[in-house]
Amino acid sequence: VRQVTMSEYVQAADSLAKAFAKDEVARYMVDMTDKHEVLTGELYQLHFAMMKYITAAHIMKGLGTTVGPNYDAVALW
């Protein structure tokens, strides 16, 4: 486990965006359509942008951690 730095926030957010692309709570802010399909196109870009802002905020004022060389798991505290 290692701490995520600000220079890595986009990669960490990408991991989170992919992990939560089908999550009903995460999707609530971006769409109200069929929750069983993976987000695509503009809705996914909005979802990804939100994850980037959330990740950056946690790195600045909290803690972000990851494991694995490709951000296999990311935790925000």
Short mmCIF file of C-alpha atoms in Angstrom, two decimals:
data_model
loop_
_atom_site.label_atom_id
_atom_site.label_comp_id
_atom_site.label_asym_id
_atom_site.label_seq_id
_atom_site.Cartn_x
_atom_site.Cartn_y
_atom_site.Cartn_z
CA VAL A 1 0.00 0.00 0.00
CA ARG A 2 1.32 3.40 -0.91
CA GLN A 3 0.03 6.96 -0.83
CA VAL A 4 -1.23 8.49 -4.08
CA THR A 5 0.38 11.81 -4.99
CA MET A 6 -1.20 14.68 -6.90
CA SER A 7 0.84 13.73 -9.98
CA GLU A 8 -1.09 10.44 -10.04
CA TYR A 9 -4.62 11.63 -9.40
CA VAL A 10 -5.81 11.07 -12.98
CA GLN A 11 -4.65 7.43 -12.99
CA ALA A 12 -6.23 6.80 -9.59
CA ALA A 13 -9.47 8.49 -10.70
CA ASP A 14 -9.50 6.38 -13.87
CA SER A 15 -9.37 3.24 -11.74
CA LEU A 16 -12.23 4.51 -9.57
CA ALA A 17 -14.32 5.63 -12.55
CA LYS A 18 -14.05 2.19 -14.13
CA ALA A 19 -14.79 0.44 -10.83
CA PHE A 20 -17.92 2.52 -10.17
CA ALA A 21 -19.24 2.82 -13.74
CA LYS A 22 -22.13 0.47 -12.89
CA ASP A 23 -22.64 1.61 -9.29
CA GLU A 24 -26.13 3.04 -8.77
CA VAL A 25 -25.04 5.62 -6.18
CA ALA A 26 -22.13 6.90 -8.29
CA ARG A 27 -24.36 7.05 -11.37
CA TYR A 28 -27.11 9.00 -9.62
CA MET A 29 -25.51 12.35 -10.46
CA VAL A 30 -24.88 11.59 -14.13
CA ASP A 31 -27.89 9.71 -15.40
CA MET A 32 -31.25 8.30 -14.54
CA THR A 33 -31.38 5.66 -17.28
CA ASP A 34 -30.94 1.88 -17.22
CA LYS A 35 -28.52 1.22 -14.39
CA HIS A 36 -27.46 -2.18 -15.71
CA GLU A 37 -25.38 -0.87 -18.59
CA VAL A 38 -21.89 0.56 -18.33
CA LEU A 39 -21.64 4.32 -18.81
CA THR A 40 -20.34 5.41 -22.22
CA GLY A 41 -19.66 8.58 -24.18
CA GLU A 42 -20.43 11.95 -22.65
CA LEU A 43 -21.98 10.44 -19.51
CA TYR A 44 -18.81 8.46 -18.83
CA GLN A 45 -16.71 11.60 -19.37
CA LEU A 46 -18.83 13.45 -16.79
CA HIS A 47 -18.53 10.49 -14.39
CA PHE A 48 -14.73 10.45 -14.93
CA ALA A 49 -14.47 14.22 -14.37
CA MET A 50 -16.34 13.87 -11.07
CA MET A 51 -13.98 11.08 -9.99
CA LYS A 52 -10.98 13.28 -10.86
CA TYR A 53 -12.28 16.14 -8.70
CA ILE A 54 -13.12 13.81 -5.81
CA THR A 55 -9.72 12.11 -6.01
CA ALA A 56 -7.81 15.41 -6.16
CA ALA A 57 -9.75 16.77 -3.17
CA HIS A 58 -8.95 13.69 -1.10
CA ILE A 59 -5.27 13.91 -1.98
CA MET A 60 -5.19 17.62 -1.04
CA LYS A 61 -7.16 17.43 2.22
CA GLY A 62 -7.29 13.73 3.09
CA LEU A 63 -5.58 10.57 2.01
CA GLY A 64 -5.54 8.49 -1.15
CA THR A 65 -3.89 5.08 -1.22
CA THR A 66 -3.36 2.46 -3.89
CA VAL A 67 -1.93 -1.01 -4.39
CA GLY A 68 -0.53 -2.60 -7.51
CA PRO A 69 1.44 -1.06 -10.36
CA ASN A 70 -1.70 -0.08 -12.30
CA TYR A 71 -3.84 1.34 -9.50
CA ASP A 72 -5.49 -2.05 -9.05
CA ALA A 73 -7.21 -0.78 -5.91
CA VAL A 74 -7.68 2.82 -4.76
CA ALA A 75 -8.99 4.01 -1.41
CA LEU A 76 -9.89 7.59 -0.52
CA TRP A 77 -10.03 8.69 3.09
#
